[in-house]
Short mmCIF file of C-alpha atoms and ligand atoms in Angstrom, two decimals:
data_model
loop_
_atom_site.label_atom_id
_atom_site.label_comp_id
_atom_site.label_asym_id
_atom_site.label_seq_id
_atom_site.Cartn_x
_atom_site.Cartn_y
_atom_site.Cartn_z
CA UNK K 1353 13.42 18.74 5.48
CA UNK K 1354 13.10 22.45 5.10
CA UNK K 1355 9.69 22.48 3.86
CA UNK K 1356 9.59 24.24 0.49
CA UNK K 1357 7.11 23.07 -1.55
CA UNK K 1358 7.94 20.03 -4.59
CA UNK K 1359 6.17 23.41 -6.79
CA UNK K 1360 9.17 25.10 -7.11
CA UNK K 1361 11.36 22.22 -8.41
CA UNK K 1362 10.79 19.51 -11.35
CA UNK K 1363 11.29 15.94 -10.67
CA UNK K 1364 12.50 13.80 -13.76
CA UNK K 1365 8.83 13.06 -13.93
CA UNK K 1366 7.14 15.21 -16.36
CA UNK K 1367 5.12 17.81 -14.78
CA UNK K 1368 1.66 17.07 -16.33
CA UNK K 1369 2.08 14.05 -15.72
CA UNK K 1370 2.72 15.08 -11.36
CA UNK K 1371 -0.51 17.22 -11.83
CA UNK K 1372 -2.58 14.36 -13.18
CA UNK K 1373 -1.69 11.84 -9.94
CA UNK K 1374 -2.06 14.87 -7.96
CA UNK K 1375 -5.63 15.66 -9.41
CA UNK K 1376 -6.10 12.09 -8.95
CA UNK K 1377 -5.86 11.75 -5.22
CA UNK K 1378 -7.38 15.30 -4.39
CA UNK K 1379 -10.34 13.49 -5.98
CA UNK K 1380 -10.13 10.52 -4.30
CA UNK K 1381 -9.67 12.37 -1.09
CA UNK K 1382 -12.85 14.36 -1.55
CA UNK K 1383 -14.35 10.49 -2.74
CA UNK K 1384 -13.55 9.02 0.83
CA UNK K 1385 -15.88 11.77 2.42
CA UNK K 1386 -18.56 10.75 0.94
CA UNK K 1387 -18.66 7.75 0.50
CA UNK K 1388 -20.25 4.59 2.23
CA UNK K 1389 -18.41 1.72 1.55
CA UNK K 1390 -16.42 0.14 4.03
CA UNK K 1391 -13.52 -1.40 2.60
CA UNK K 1392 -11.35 0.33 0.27
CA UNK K 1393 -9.46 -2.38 -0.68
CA UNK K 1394 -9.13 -6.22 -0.32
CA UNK K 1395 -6.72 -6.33 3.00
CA UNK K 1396 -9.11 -4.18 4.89
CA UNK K 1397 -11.52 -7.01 5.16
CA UNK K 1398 -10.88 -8.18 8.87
CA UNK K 1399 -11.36 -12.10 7.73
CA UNK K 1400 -9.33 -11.43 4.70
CA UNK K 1401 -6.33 -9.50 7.02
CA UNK K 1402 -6.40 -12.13 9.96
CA UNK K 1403 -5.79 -14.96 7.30
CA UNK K 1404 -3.12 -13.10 5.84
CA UNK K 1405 -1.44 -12.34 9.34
CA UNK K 1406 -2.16 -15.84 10.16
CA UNK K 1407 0.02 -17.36 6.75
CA UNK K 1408 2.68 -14.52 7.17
CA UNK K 1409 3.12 -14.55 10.60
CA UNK K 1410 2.12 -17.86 12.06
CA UNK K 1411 -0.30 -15.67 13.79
CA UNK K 1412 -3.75 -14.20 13.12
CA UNK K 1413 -4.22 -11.90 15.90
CA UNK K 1414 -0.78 -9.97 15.10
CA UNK K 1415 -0.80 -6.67 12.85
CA UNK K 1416 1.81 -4.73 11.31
CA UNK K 1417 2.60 -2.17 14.10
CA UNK K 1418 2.91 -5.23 16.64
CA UNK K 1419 5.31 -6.82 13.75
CA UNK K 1420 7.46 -3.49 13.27
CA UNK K 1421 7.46 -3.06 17.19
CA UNK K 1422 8.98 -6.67 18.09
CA UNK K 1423 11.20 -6.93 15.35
CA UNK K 1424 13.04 -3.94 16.07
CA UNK K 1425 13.37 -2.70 19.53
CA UNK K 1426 14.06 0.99 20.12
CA UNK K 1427 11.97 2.24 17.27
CA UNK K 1428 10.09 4.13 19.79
CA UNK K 1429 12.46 6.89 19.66
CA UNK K 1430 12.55 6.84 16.24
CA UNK K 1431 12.23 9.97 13.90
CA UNK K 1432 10.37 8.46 10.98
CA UNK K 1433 10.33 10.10 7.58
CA UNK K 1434 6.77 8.74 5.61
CA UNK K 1435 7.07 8.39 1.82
CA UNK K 1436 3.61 8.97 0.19
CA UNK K 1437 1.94 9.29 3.38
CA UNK K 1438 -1.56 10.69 2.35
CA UNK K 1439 -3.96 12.05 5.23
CA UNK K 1440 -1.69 10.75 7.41
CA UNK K 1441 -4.20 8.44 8.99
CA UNK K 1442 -1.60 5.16 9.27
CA UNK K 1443 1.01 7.49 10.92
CA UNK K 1444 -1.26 8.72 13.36
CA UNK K 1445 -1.55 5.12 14.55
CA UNK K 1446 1.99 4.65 14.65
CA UNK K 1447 2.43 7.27 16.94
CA UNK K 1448 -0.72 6.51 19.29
CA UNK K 1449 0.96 3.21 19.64
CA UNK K 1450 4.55 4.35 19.67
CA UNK K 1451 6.12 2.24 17.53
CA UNK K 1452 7.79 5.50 16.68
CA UNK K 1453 8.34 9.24 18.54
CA UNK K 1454 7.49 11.23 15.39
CA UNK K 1455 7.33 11.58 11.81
CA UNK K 1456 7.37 14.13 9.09
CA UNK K 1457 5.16 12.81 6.57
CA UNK K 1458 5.43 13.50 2.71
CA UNK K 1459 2.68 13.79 0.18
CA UNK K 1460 1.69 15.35 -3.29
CA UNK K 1461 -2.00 15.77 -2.82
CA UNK K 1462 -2.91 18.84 -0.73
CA UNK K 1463 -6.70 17.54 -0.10
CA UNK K 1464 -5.13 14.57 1.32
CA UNK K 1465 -2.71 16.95 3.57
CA UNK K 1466 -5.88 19.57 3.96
CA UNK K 1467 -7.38 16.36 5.70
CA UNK K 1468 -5.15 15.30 8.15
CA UNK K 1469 -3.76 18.74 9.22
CA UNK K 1470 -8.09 19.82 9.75
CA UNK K 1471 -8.43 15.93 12.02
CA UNK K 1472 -5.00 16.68 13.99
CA UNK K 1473 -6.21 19.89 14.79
CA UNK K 1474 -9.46 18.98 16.17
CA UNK K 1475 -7.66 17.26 19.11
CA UNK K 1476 -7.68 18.65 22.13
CA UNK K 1477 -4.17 20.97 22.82
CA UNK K 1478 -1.12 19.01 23.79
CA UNK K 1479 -2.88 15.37 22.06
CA UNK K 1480 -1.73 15.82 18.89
CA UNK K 1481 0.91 13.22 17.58
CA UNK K 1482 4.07 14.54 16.34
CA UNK K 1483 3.19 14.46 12.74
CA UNK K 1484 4.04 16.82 10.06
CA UNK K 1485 3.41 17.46 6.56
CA UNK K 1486 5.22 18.32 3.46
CA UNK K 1487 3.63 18.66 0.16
CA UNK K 1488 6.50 17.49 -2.23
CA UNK K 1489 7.27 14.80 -5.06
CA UNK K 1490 9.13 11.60 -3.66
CA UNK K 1491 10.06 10.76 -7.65
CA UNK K 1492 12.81 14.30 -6.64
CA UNK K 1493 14.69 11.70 -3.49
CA UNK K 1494 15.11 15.06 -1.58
CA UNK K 1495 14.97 13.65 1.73
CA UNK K 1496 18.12 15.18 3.30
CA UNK K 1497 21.27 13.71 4.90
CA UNK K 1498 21.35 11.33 7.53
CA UNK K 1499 18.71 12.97 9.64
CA UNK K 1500 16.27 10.01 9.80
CA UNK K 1501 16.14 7.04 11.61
CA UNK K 1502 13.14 5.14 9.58
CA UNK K 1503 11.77 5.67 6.29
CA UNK K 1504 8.79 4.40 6.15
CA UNK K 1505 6.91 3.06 2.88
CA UNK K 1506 3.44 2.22 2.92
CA UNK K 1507 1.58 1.39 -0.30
CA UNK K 1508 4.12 4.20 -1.25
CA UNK K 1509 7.37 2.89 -3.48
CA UNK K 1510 4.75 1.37 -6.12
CA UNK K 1511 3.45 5.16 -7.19
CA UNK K 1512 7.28 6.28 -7.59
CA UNK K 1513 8.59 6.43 -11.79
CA UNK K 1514 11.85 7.62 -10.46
CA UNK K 1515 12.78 4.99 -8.21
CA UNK K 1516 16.78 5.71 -8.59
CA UNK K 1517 16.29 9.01 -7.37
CA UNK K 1518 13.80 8.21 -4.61
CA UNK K 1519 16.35 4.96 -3.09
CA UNK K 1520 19.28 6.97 -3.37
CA UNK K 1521 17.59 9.58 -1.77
CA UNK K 1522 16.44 7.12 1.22
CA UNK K 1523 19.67 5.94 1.43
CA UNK K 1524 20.75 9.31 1.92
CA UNK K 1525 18.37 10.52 4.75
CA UNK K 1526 19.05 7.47 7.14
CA UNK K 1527 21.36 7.95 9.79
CA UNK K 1528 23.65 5.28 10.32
CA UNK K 1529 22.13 1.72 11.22
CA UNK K 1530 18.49 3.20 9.65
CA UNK K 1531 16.14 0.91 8.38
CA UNK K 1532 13.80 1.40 5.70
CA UNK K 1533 10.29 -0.55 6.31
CA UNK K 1534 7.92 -1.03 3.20
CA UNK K 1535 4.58 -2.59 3.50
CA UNK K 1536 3.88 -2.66 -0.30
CA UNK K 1537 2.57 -3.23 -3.55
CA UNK K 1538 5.40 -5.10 -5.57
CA UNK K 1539 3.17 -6.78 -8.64
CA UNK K 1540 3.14 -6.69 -12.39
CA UNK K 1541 3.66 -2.78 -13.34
CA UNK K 1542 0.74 -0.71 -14.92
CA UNK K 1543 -1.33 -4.23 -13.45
CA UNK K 1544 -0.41 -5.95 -16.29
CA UNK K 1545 -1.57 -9.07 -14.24
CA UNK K 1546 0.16 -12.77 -15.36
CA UNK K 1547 -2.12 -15.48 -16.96
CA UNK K 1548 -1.52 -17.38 -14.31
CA UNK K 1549 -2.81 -14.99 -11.82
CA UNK K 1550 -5.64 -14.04 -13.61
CA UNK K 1551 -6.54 -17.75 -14.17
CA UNK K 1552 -6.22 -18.87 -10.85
CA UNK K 1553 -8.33 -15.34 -10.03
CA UNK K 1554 -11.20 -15.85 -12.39
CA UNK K 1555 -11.51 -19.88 -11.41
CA UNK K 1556 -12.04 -19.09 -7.91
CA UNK K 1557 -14.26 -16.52 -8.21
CA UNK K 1558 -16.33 -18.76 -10.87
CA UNK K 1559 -15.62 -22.32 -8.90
CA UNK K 1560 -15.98 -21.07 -5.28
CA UNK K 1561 -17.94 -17.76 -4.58
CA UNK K 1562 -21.65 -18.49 -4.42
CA UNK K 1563 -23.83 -17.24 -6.91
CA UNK K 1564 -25.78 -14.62 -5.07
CA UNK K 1565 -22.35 -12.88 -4.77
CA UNK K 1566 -21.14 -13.20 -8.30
CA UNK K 1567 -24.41 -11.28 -9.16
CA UNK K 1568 -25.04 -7.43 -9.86
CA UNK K 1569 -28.09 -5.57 -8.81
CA UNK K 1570 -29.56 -6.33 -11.76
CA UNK K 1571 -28.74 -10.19 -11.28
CA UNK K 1572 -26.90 -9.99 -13.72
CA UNK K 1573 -22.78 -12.27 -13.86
CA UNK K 1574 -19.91 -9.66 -13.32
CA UNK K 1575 -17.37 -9.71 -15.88
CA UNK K 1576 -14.01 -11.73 -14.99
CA UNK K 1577 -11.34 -9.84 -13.97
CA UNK K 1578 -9.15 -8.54 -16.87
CA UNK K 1579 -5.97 -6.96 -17.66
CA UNK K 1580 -6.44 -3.10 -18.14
CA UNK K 1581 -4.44 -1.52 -20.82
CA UNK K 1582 -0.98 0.74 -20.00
CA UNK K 1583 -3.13 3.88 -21.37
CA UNK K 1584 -6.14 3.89 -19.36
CA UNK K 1585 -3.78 3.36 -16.36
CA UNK K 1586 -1.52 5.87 -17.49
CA UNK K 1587 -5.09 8.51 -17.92
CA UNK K 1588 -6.59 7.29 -14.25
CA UNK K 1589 -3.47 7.88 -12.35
CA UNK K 1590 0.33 7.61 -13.89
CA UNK K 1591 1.49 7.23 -10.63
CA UNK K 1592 0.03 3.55 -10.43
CA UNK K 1593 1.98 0.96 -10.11
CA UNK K 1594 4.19 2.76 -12.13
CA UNK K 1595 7.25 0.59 -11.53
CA UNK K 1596 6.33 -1.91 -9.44
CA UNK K 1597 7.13 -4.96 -10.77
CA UNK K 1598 10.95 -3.66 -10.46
CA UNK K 1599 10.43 -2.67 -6.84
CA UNK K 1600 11.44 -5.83 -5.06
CA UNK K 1601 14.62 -6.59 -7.14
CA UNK K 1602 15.92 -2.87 -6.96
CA UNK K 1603 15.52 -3.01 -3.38
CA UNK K 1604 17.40 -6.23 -3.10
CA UNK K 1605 20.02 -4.91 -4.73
CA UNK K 1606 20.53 -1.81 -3.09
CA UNK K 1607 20.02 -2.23 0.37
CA UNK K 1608 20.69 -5.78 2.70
CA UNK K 1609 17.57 -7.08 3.23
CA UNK K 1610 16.53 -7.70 6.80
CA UNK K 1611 13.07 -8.95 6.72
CA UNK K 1612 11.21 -10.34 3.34
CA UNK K 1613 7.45 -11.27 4.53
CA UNK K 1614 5.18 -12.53 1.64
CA UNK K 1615 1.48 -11.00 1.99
CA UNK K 1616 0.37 -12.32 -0.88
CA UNK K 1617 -2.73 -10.20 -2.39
CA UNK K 1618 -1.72 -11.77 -5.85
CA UNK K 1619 -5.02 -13.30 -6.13
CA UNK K 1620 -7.08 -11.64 -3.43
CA UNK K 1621 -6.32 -8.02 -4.89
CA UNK K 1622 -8.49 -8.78 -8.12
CA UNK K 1623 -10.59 -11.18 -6.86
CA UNK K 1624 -12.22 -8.20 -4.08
CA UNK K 1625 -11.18 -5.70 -6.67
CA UNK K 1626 -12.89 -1.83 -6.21
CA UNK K 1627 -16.17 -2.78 -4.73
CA UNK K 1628 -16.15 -5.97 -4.33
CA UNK K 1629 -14.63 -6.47 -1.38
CA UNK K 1630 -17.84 -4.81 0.19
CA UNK K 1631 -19.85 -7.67 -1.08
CA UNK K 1632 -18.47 -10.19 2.28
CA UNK K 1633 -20.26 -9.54 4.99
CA UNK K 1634 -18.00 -9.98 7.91
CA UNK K 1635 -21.04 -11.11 10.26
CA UNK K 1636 -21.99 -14.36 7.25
CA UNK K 1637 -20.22 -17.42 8.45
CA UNK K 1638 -20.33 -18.23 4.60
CA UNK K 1639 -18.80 -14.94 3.45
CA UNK K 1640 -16.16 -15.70 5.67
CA UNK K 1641 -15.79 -19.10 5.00
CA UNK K 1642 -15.14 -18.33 1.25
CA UNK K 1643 -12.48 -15.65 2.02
CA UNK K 1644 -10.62 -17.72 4.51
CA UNK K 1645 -10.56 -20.75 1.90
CA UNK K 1646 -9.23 -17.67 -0.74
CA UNK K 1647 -6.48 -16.66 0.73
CA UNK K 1648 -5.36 -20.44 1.52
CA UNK K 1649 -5.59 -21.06 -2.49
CA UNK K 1650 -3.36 -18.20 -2.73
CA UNK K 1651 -1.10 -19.21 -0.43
CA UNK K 1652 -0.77 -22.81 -1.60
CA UNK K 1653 0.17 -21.68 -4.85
CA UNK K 1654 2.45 -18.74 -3.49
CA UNK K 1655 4.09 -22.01 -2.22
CA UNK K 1656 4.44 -23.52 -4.69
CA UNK K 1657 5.93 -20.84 -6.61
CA UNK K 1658 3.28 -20.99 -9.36
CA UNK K 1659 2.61 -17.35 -8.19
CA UNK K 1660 4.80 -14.67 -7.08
CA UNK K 1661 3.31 -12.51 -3.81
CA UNK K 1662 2.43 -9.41 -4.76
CA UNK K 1663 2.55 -7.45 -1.58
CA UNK K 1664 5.10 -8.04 0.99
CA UNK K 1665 6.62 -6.36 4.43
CA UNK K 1666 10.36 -5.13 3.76
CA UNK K 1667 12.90 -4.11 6.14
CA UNK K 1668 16.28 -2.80 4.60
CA UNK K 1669 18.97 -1.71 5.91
CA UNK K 1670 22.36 0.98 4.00
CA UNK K 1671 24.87 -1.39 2.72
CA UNK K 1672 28.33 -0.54 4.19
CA UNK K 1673 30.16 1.74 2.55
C1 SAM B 2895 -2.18 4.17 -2.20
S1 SAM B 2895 -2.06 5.75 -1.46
C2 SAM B 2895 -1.27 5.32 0.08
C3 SAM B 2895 -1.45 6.34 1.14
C4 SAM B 2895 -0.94 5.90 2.54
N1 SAM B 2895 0.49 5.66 2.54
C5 SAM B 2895 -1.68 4.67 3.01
O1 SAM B 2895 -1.09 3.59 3.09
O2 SAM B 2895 -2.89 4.79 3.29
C6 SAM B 2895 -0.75 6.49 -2.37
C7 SAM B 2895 -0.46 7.92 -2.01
O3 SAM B 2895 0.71 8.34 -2.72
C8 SAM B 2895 0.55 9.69 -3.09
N2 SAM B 2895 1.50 9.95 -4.19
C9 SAM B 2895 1.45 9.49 -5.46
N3 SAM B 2895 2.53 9.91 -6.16
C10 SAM B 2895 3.28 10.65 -5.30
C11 SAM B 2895 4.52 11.36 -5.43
N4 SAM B 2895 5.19 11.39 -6.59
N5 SAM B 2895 5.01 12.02 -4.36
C12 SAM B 2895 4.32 12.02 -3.17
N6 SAM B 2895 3.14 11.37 -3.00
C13 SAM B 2895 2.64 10.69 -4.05
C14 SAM B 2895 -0.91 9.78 -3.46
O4 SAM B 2895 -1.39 11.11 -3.45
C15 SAM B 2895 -1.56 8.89 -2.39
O5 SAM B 2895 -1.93 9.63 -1.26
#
C-alpha cells in the first residue's frame, strides 16, 4: 500500500453514492460514543455467541481468533491486510492475541479511522499493535501485488458493489499460499429477507418470546419483522448488503475453499434486530433460556436445508495458476 488516499481516484461505484456510505458510518461512529446500549447487533449477545460457537464448532467456549489460530498454524507472522476494517477495534485483538504480527487496515470512514488512530495513541510508547490505517474504497481492489499474507474480511465483503474488482484485487495482494479469511454477512442482498425466513422469524418471536419482551414502553406489540424496500436501503447506506447474496457463490468460484463454517444468524439477525437484542438480559435464566432455544430452531432448520445460513467463517485460498 502506498497510502494515497481512495479521494484522488473513482471506483466503478458512483461517487455520491461512496460519500453517502461514508456519511453513513462517520455518523454511526459519532452514534457509538454516545450511546448506551450494549449490543450492537444479535452475535454480540454472549448466550446468543456461545450457542452459535457451540453448533459451529462443537464447542461453546471457542471464539473466532482461537478458530483462525488452530486452523492455521504460522499465522502469527502473518502480515494481514483488513478489508473494511472500521476503528480498528477487531484488529487490535488480533494482534494482542497474535493470531497475526501486523496489519494495515483499510477503511472509507475517517471518524471511524479518527477513532482508532486517537485509542492506539493513548497507549503507553512501545504498546501499540502494529496497526495501520488507510482511508480508501475496497469497491477500487487496489491492494497491491503479492505483498500480503492474509486478507482479512470481517462483516466487510457484504458492503462491496464491485466485488470483481475487490476479489481480483485480493487475489492479487496474497503472496503465494495466502489465505483469505471472511467472517461475514452472505444473506439476501439489500435484506430482501425469504418468506421462509421471515416466517420462521416472526413465529418465534410470536410463539416463544414472552410477552413482557414483545412489548414497547408503552406496552404496546412491536411490529413483525418485515422486508425493507431496495430504496430506503439504498438512502440509509448503499453500501449494505449491497451484493451479498452473490458473495458466497463468487467466492466459491474464484478461490478453493478451505474452510465453509455455517453461523447461521438467518433467523437470529431479525429476530434481535437494532435494539432488540438489548432487550435479553444476560443475568435472566429465562432471557437466556429463550435465546439458547432460538438459535437451536435456527439451526434445526439450517439442517434441514429449509434455510440457508446467512453468516458464515470462510477461508480461501488462490487457485493455481
Ligand atoms: C459492518 S462495519 C464492519 C466494521 C469492522 N470490520 C467490524 O467487523 O467491526 C462495515 C464497515 O465497512 C466500511 N465500508 C463500507 N463501504 C466501504 C468501502 N467501499 N470501502 C472501505 N470501507 C467501507 C464502513 O465504513 C464500516 O466501517
Amino acid at each position: 500500500m502506498d497510502g494515497e488516499s481512495f479521494l484522488t481516484t473513482y471506483s466503478s461505484v458512483e461517487w455520491p453514492s461512496i460519500q453517502r456510505t461514508t456519511d453513513y458510518w462517520d455518523a454511526w461512529q459519532r452514534s457509538q460514543v454516545k450511546a448506551q446500549s450494549l449490543y450492537t447487533d444479535w452475535a454480540d449477545h454472549p448466550t446468543v455467541f456461545r450457542e452459535m460457537m457451540r453448533h459451529a464448532f462443537g464447542n461453546p467456549d471457542t471464539d473466532f481468533f482461537e478458530q483462525i489460530h488452530q486452523s492455521f498454524l504460522g499465522l502469527e507472522k502473518a502480515h494481514a491486510l483488513s478489508l473494511c476494517c472500521g476503528d480498528g477495534g477487531f484488529e487490535r485483538q488480533l494482534l494482542e492475541r497474535s493470531i497475526f504480527a501486523k496489519i494495515t487496515g483499510l477503511e472509507i470512514s475517517p471518524e471511524r479511522i479518527a477513532h482508532g488512530q486517537a485509542f492506539l495513541s493513548q497507549l503507553p510508547p512501545g504498546q501499540a499493535p502494529l496497526l495501520d490505517f488507510f482511508q480508501q474504497d475496497v469497491n477500487l481492489g487496489q491492494f497491491g501485488h503479492a505483498q500480503f499474507d492474509v486478507v482479512f474480511a470481517k462483516a466487510a465483503l457484504h458492503h462491496i458493489q464491485d466485488l470483481e474488482s475487490a476479489l481480483k484485487g485480493i487475489e492479487q495482494c496474497l503472496r503465494p499460499g495466502g489465505v483469505l479469511i471472511t467472517i461475514d454477512f452472505f444473506g439476501p442482498s439489500r435484506f430482501q429477507w425469504t418468506h421462509e425466513q421471515l416466517d420462521a422469524c416472526n413465529w418465534f418471536w410470536a410463539n416463544r418470546v414472552p410477552p413482557h419482551l414483545r412489548n414497547d414502553e408503552e406496552g404496546q406489540l412491536l411490529p413483525p419483522i418485515t422486508r425493507p424496500s431496495v430504496e430506503s436501503m439504498i438512502a440509509m447506506d448503499p453500501s449494505e448488503a449491497a451484493r451479498s447474496g452473490e458473495l458466497h457463490s463468487l467466492l466459491c468460484e474464484q478461490f478453493t475453499v478451505l474452510t465453509d463454517a455455517p453461523l447461521g444468524g438467518t433467523v437470529l439477525n431479525l429476530l434481535l434486530y437494532g435494539d432488540r437484542v438489548n432487550r435479553f438480559d444476560l443475568a435472566d435464566p429465562i432471557h437466556n433460556q429463550v435465546l439458547e432455544e432460538a438459535v437451536a430452531f435456527e439451526h434445526q432448520l439450517i439442517a434441514e436445508r429449509r434455510l440457508q445460513s446467512d453468516f458464515r467463517l470462510m477461508v480461501l485460498q488462490r487457485k493455481p495458476g
